[in-house]
PDB file of C-alpha atoms in Angstrom:
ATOM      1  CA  UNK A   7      52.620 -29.489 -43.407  1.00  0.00           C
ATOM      2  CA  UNK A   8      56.199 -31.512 -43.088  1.00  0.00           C
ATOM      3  CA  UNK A   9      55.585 -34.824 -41.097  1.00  0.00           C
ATOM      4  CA  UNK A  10      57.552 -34.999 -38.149  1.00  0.00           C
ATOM      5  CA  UNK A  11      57.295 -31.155 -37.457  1.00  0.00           C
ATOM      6  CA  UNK A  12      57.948 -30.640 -34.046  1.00  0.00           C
ATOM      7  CA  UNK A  13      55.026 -28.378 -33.678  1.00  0.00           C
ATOM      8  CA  UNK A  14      52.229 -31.290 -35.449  1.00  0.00           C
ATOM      9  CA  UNK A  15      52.627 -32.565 -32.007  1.00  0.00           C
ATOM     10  CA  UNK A  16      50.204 -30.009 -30.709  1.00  0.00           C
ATOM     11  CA  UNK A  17      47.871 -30.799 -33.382  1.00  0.00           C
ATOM     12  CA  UNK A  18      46.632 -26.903 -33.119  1.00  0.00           C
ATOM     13  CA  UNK A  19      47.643 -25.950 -36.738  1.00  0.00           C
ATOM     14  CA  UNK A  20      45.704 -29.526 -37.800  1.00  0.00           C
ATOM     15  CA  UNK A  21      43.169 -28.703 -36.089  1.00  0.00           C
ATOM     16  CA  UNK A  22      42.521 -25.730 -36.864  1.00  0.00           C
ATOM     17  CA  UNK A  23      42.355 -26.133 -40.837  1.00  0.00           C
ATOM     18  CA  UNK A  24      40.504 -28.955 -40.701  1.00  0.00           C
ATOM     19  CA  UNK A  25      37.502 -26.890 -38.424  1.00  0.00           C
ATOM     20  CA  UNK A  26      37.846 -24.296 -40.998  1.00  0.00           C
ATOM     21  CA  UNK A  27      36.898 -26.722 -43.489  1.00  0.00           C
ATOM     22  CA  UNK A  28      34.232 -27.688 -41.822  1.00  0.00           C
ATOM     23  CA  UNK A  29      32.966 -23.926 -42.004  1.00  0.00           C
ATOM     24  CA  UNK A  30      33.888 -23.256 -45.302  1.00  0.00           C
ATOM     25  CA  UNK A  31      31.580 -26.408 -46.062  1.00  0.00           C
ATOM     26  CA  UNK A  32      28.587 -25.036 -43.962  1.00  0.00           C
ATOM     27  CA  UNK A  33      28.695 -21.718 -45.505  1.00  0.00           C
ATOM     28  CA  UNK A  34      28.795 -22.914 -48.629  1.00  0.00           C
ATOM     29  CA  UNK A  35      25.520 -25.224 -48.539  1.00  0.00           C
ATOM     30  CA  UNK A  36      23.941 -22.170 -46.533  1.00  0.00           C
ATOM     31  CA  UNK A  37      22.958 -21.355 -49.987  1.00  0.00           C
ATOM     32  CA  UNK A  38      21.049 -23.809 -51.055  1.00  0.00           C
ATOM     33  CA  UNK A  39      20.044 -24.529 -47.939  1.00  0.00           C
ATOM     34  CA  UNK A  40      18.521 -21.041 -47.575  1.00  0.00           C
ATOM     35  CA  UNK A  41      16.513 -21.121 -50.744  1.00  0.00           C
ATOM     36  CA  UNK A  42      15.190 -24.361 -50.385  1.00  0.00           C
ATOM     37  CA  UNK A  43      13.614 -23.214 -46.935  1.00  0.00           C
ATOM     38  CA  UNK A  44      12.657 -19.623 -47.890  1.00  0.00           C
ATOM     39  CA  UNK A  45      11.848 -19.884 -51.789  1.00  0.00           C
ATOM     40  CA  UNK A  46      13.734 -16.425 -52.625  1.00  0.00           C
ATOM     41  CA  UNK A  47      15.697 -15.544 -55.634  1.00  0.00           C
ATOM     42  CA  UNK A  48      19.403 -15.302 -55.551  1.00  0.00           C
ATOM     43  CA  UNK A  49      19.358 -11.505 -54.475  1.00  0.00           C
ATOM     44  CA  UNK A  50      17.784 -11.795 -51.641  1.00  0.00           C
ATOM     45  CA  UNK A  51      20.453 -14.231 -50.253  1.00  0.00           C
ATOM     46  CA  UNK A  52      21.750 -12.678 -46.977  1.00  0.00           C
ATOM     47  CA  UNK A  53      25.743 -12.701 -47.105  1.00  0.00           C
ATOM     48  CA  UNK A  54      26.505 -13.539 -43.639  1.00  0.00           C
ATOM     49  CA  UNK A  55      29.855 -12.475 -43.471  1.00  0.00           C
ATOM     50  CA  UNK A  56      28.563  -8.988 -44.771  1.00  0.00           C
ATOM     51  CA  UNK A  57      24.600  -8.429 -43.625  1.00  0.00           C
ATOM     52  CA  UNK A  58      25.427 -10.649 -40.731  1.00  0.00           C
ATOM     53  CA  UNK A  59      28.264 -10.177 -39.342  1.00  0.00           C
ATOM     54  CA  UNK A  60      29.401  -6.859 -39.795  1.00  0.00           C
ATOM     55  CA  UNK A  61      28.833  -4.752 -36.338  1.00  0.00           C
ATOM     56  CA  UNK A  62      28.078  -8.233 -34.721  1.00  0.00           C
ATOM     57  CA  UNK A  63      31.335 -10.410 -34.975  1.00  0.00           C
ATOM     58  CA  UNK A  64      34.215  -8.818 -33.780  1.00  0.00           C
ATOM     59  CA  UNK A  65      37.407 -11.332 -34.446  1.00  0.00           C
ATOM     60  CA  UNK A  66      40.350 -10.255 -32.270  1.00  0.00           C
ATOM     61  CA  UNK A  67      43.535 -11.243 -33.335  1.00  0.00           C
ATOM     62  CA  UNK A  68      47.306  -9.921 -33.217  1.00  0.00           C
ATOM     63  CA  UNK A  69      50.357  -7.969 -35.545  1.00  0.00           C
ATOM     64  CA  UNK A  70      53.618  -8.948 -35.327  1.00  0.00           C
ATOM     65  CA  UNK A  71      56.305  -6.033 -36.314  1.00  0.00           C
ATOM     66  CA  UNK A  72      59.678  -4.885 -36.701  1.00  0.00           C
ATOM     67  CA  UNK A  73      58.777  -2.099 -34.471  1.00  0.00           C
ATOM     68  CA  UNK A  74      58.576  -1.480 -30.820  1.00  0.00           C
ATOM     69  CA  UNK A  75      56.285  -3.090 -28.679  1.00  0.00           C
ATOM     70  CA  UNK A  76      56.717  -5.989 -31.803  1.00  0.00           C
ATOM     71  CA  UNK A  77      53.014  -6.881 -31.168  1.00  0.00           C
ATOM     72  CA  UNK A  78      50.199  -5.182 -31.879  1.00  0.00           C
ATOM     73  CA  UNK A  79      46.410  -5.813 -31.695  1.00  0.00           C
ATOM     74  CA  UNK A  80      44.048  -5.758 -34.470  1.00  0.00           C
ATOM     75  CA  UNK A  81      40.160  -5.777 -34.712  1.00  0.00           C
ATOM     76  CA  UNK A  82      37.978  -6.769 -37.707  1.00  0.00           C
ATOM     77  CA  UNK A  83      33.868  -6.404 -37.819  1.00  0.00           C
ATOM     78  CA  UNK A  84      33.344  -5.752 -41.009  1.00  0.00           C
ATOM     79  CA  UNK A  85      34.277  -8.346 -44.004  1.00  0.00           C
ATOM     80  CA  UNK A  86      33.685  -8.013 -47.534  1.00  0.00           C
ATOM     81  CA  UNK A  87      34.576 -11.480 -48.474  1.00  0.00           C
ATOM     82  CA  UNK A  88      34.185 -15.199 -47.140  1.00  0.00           C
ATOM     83  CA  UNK A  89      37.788 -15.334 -47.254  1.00  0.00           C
ATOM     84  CA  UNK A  90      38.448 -12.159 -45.769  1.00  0.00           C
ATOM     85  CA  UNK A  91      36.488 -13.232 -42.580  1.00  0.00           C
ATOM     86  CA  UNK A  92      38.001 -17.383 -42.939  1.00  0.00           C
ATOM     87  CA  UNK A  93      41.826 -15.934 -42.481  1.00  0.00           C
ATOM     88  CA  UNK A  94      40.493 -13.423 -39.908  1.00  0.00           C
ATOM     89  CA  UNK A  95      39.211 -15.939 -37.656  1.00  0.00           C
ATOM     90  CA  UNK A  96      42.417 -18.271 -38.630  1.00  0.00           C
ATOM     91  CA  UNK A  97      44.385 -15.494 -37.169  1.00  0.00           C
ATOM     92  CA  UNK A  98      42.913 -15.416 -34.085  1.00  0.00           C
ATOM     93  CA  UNK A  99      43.622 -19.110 -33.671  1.00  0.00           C
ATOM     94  CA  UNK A 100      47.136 -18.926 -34.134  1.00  0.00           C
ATOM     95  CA  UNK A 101      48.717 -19.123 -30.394  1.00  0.00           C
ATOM     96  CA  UNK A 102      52.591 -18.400 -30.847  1.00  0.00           C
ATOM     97  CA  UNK A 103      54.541 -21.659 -29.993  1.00  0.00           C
ATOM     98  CA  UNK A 104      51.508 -23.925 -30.834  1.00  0.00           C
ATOM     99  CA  UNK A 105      51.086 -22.747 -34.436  1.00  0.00           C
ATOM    100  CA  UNK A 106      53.105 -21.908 -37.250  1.00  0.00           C
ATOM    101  CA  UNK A 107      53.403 -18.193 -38.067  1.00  0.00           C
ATOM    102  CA  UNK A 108      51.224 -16.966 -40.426  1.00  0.00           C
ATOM    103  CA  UNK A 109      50.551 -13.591 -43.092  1.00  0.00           C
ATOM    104  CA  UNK A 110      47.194 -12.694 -43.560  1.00  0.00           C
ATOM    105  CA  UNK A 111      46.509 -11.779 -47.117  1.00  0.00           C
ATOM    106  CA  UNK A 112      43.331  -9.652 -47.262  1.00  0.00           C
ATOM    107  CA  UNK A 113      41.013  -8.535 -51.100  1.00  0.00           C
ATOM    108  CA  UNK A 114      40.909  -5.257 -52.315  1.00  0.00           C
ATOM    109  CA  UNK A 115      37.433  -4.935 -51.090  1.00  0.00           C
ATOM    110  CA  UNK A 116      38.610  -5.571 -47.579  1.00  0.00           C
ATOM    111  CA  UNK A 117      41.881  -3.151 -47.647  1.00  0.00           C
ATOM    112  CA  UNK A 118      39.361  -0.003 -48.653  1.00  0.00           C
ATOM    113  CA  UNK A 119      37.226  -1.630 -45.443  1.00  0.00           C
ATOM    114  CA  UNK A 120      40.328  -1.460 -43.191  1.00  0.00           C
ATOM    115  CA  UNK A 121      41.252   1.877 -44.336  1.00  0.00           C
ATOM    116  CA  UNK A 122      37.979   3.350 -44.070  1.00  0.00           C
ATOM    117  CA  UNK A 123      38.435   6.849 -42.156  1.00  0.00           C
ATOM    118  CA  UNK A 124      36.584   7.700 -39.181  1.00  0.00           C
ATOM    119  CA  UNK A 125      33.164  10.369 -40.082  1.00  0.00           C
ATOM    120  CA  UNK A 126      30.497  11.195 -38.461  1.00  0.00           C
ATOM    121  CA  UNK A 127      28.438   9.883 -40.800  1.00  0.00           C
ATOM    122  CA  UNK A 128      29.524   6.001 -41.252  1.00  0.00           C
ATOM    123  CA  UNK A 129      30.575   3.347 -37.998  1.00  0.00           C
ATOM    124  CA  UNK A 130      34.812   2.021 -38.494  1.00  0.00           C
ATOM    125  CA  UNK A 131      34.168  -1.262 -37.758  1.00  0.00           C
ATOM    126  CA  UNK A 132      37.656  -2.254 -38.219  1.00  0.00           C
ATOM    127  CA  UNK A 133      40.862  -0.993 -36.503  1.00  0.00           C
ATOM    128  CA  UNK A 134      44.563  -2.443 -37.564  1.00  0.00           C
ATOM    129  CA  UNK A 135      47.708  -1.127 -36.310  1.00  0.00           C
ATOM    130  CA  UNK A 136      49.561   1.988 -37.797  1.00  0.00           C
ATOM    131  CA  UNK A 137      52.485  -0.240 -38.410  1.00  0.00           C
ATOM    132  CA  UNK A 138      50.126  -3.112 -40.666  1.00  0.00           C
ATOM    133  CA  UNK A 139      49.189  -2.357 -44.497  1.00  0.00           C
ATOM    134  CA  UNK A 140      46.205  -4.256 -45.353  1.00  0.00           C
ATOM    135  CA  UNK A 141      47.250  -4.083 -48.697  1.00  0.00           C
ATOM    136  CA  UNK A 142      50.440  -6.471 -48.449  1.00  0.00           C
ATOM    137  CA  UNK A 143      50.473  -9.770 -46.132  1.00  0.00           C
ATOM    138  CA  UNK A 144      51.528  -9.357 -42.370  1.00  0.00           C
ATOM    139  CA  UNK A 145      52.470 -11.880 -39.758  1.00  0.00           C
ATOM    140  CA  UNK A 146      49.474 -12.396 -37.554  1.00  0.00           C
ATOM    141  CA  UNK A 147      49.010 -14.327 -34.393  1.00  0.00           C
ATOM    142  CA  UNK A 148      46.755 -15.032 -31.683  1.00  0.00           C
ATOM    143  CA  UNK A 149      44.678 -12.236 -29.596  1.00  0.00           C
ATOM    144  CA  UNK A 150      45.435 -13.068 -26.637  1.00  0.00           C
ATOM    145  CA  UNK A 151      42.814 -13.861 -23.976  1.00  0.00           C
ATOM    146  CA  UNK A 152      41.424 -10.563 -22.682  1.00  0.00           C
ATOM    147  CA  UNK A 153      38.033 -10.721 -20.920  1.00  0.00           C
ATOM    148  CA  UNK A 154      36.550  -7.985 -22.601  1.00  0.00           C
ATOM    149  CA  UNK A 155      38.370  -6.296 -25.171  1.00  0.00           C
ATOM    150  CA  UNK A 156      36.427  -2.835 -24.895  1.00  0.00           C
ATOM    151  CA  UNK A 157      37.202  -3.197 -21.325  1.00  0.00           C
ATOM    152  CA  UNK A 158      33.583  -3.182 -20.298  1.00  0.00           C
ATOM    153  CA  UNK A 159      30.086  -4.463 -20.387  1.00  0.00           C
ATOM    154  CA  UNK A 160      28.283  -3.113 -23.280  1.00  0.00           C
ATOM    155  CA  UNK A 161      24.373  -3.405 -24.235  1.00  0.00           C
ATOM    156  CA  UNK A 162      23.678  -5.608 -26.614  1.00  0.00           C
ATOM    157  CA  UNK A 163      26.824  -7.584 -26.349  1.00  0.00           C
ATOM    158  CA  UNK A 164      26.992 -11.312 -25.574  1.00  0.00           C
ATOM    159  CA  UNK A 165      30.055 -12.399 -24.469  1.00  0.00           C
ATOM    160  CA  UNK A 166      30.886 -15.870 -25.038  1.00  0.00           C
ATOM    161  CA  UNK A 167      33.980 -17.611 -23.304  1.00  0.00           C
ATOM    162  CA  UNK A 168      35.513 -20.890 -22.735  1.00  0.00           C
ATOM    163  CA  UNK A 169      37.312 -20.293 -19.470  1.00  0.00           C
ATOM    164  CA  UNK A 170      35.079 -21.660 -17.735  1.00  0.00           C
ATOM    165  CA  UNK A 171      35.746 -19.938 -14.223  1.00  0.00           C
ATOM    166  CA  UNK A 172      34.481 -16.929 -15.457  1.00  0.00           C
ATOM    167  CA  UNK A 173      31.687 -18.019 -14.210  1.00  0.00           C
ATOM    168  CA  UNK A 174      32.546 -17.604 -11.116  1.00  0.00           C
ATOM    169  CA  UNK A 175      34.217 -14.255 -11.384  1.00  0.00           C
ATOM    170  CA  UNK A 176      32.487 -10.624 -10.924  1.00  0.00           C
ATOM    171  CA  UNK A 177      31.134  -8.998 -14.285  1.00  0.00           C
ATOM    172  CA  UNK A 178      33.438  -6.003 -13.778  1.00  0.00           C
ATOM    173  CA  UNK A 179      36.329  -8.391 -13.475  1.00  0.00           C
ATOM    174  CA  UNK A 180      35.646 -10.497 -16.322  1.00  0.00           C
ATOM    175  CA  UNK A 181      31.885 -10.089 -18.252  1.00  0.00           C
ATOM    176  CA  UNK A 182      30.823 -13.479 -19.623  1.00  0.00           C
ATOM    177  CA  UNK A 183      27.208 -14.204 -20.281  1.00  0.00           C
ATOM    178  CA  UNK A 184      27.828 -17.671 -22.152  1.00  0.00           C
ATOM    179  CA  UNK A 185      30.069 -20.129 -20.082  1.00  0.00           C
ATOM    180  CA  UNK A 186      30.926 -23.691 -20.239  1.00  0.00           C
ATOM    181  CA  UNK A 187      30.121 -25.932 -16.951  1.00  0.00           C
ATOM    182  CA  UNK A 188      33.536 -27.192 -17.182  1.00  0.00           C
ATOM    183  CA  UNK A 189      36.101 -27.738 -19.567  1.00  0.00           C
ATOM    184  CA  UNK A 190      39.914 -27.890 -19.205  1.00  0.00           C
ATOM    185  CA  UNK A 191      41.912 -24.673 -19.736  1.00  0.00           C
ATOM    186  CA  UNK A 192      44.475 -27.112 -20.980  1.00  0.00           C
ATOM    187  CA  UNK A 193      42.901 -28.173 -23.969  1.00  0.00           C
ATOM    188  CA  UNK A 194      42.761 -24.678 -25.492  1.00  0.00           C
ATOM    189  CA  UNK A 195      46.537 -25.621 -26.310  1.00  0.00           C
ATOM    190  CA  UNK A 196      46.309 -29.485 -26.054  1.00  0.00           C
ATOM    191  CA  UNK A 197      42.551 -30.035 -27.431  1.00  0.00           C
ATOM    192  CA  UNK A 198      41.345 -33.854 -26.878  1.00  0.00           C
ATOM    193  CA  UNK A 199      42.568 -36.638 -28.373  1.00  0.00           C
ATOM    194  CA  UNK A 200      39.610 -38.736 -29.140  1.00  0.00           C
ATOM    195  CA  UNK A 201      37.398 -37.548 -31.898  1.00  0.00           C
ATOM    196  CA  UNK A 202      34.337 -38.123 -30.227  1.00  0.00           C
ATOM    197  CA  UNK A 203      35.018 -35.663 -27.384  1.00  0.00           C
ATOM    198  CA  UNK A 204      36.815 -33.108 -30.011  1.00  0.00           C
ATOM    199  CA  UNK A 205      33.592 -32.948 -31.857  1.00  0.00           C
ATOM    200  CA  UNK A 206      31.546 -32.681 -28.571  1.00  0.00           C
ATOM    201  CA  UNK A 207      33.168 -29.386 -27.854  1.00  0.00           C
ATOM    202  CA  UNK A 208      30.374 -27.920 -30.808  1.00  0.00           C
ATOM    203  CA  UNK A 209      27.479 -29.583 -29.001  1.00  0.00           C
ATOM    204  CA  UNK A 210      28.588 -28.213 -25.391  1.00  0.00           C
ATOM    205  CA  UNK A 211      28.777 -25.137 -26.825  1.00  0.00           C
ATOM    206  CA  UNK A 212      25.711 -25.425 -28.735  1.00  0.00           C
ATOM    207  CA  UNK A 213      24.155 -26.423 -25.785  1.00  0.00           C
ATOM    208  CA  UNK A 214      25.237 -23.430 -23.652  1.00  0.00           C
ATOM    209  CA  UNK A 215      24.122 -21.174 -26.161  1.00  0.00           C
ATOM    210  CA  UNK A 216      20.481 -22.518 -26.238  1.00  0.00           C
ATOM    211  CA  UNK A 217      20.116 -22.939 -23.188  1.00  0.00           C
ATOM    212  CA  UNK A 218      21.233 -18.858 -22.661  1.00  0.00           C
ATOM    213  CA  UNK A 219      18.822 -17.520 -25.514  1.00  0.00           C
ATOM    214  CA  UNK A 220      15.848 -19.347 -23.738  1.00  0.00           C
ATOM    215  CA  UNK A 221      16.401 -17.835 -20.713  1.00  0.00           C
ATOM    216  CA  UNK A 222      16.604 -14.660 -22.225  1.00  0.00           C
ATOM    217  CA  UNK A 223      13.662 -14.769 -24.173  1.00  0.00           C
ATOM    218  CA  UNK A 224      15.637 -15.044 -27.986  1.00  0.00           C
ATOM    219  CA  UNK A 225      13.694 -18.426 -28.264  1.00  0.00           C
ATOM    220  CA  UNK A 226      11.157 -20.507 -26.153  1.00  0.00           C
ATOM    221  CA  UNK A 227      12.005 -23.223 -24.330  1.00  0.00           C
ATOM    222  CA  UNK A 228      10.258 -25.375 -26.860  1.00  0.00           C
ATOM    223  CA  UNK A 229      12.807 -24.060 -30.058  1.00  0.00           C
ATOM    224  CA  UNK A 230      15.546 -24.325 -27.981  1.00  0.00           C
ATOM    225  CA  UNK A 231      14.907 -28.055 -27.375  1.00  0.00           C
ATOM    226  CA  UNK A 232      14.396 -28.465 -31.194  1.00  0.00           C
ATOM    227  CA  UNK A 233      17.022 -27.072 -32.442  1.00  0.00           C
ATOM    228  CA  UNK A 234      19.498 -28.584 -29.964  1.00  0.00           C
ATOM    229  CA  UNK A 235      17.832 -32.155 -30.905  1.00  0.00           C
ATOM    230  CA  UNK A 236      18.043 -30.731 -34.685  1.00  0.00           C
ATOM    231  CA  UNK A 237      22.019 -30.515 -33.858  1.00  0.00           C
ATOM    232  CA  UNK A 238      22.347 -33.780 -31.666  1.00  0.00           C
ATOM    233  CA  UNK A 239      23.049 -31.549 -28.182  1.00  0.00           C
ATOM    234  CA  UNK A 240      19.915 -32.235 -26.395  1.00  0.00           C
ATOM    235  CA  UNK A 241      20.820 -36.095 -25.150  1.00  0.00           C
ATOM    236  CA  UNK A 242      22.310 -35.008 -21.610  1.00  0.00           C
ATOM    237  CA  UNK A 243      23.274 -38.459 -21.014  1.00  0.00           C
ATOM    238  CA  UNK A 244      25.681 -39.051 -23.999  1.00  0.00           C
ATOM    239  CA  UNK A 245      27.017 -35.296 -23.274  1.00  0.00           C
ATOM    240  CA  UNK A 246      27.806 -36.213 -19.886  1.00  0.00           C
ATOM    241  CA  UNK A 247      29.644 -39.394 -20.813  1.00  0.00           C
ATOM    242  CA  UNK A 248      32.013 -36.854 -23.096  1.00  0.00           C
ATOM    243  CA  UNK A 249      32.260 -34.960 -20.528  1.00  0.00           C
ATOM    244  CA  UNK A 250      35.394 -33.867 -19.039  1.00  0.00           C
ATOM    245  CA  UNK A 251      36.532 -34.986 -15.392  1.00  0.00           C
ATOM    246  CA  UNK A 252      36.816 -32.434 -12.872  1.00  0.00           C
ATOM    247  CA  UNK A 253      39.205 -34.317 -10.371  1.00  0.00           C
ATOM    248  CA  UNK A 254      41.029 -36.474 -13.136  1.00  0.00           C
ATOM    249  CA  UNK A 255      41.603 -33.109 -14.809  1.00  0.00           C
ATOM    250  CA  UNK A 256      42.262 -31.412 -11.713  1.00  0.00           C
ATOM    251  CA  UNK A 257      44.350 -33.901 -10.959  1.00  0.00           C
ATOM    252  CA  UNK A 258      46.248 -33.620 -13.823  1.00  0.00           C
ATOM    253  CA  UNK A 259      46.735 -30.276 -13.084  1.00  0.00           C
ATOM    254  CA  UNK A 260      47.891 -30.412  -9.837  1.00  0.00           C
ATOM    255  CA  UNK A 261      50.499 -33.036 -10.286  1.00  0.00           C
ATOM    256  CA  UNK A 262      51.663 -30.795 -13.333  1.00  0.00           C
ATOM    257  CA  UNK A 263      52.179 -27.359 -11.395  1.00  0.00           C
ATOM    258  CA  UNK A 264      53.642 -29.436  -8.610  1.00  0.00           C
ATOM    259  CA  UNK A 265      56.451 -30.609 -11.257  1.00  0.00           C
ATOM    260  CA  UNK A 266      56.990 -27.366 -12.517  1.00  0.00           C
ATOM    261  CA  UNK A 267      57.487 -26.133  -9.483  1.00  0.00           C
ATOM    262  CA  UNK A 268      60.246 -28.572  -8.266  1.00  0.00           C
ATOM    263  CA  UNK A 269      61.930 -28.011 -11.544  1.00  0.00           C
ATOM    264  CA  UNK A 270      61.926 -23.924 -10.764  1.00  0.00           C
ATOM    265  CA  UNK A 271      63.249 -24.954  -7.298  1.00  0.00           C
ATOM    266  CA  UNK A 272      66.106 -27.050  -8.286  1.00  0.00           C
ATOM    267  CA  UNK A 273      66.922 -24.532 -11.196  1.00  0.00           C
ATOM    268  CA  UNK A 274      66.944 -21.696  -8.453  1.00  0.00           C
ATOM    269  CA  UNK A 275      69.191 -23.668  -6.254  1.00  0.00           C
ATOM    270  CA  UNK A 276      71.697 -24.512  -8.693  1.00  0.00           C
ATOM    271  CA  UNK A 277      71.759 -20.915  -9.761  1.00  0.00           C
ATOM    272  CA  UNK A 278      72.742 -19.803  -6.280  1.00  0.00           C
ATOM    273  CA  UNK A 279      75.491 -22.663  -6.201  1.00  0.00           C
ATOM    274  CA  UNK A 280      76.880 -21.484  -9.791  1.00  0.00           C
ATOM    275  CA  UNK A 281      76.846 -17.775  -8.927  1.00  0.00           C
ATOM    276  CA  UNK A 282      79.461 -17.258  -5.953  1.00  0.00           C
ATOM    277  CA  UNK A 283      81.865 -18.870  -8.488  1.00  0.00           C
ATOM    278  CA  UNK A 284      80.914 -16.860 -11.183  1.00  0.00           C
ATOM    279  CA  UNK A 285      82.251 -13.977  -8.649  1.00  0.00           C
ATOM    280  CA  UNK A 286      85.309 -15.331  -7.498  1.00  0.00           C
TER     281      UNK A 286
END
């Protein structure tokens, strides 16, 4: 990245590559990890972003295009690489304005995935755009922020969300099952400054997540508590010092709309003023 670039200031592209570092690191001590715990041979290695996530993790993202309506959306749930599902989730993270464009290059393996034709016989878990081939790079962007992509509540779907009012929404509107207690909507765009609270965002949403599968009978009560101590998200105290503020936030947010508002006020009166001698 160039220092100085207008759109560093948002931190989001930043940000973004260094928490896909991160992941790339954890998958690739998953490994060893997994055969020090289960004593298997290499074979019998699960590769999550094949045995796991295909069918399971649906990544959402957009297609730019010369072509009427110019943006297109694009759905991936089956990956035959590590890479293939790293750029994937990139894309989705890509919010036009706050990141810089992107192509997402895809493997061989992965174009004969996304070009798999519909049978009876075998699920399409992916669907791109008639106007993207997989088998050159395309311009990708962000999503969007739909509730529920399939446009309803499905069995054996858990919807996770960090808009945190969702919670307070009907299912029909917008079906969330995992939800946040609070967090600002701004900082999907502006994400905290300090590091601590950045890196709190994972334990929240560890938290949630626990705290969800023991009330719906994934794990007991007791594995939830040791795996969120295992992670760091079970001291409630320290959590709720990284918390964020719901009236300084609020605040925040109030003032802000109030500005914008005055500022769409004054532009709309000196529009009316500049018009009549526009006419004459």
């Amino acid at each position: 990245r160039a220092s100085g670039n207008f759109l560093d200031h948002f931190r989001l592209d930043q940000l973004v590559d260094d928490g896909m570092n991160m992941f790339r690191g954890e998958f690739e001590s998953a490994h060893t990890r997994w055969k020090a715990k289960h004593g298997v041979s290499d074979d019998a290695f699960p590769h999550v972003w094949q045995d796991v996530a295909r069918g399971r993790l649906a990544v959402h993202f957009g297609t730019l295009s010369l072509l009427p309506p110019f943006y297109r959306k694009a759905v991936r749930c089956d990956y035959a690489t590590f890479e293939d599902l790293h750029d994937s989730l990139v894309a989705s993270c890509l919010v036009p304005g706050f990141a810089k464009l992107r192509k997402l290059a895809s493997s061989a393996a992965q174009v004969t995935l996304d070009n798999a034709p519909e049978s009876s016989s075998a699920t399409k878990w992916n669907t791109l755009p008639w106007t993207v081939d997989p088998s050159t790079p395309f311009r990708v962007v962000d999503g969007g922020v739909p509730p529920q992509p399939e446009g309803e509540k499905k069995d054996g779907v858990i919807n996770v969300t960090p808009i945190w009012i969702a919670a307070w929404l009907p299912q029909s509107l917008w079906p969330a099952d995992i939800v946040p207690e609070y967090l600002p909507i701004g900082w999907a765009l502006w994400p905290p400054k300090k590091r601590e609270v950045y890196d709190a965002l994972f334990l929240f949403g560890y938290r949630d997540g626990m705290r969800y599968a023991a009330e719906h009978g994934f794990v007991t009560k007791s594995q939830a508590y040791d795996l969120e101590r295992k992670m760091g998200s079970h001291d409630d105290e320290r959590l709720a010092a990284l918390a964020p503020s719901r009236v300084w936030h609020g605040a925040k947010a109030v003032v802000a709309l109030g500005a914008l508002g005055c500022v769409g006020a004054l532009g709309h009166a000196a529009f009316r003023k500049w018009r009549p001698r526009v006419r004459r």
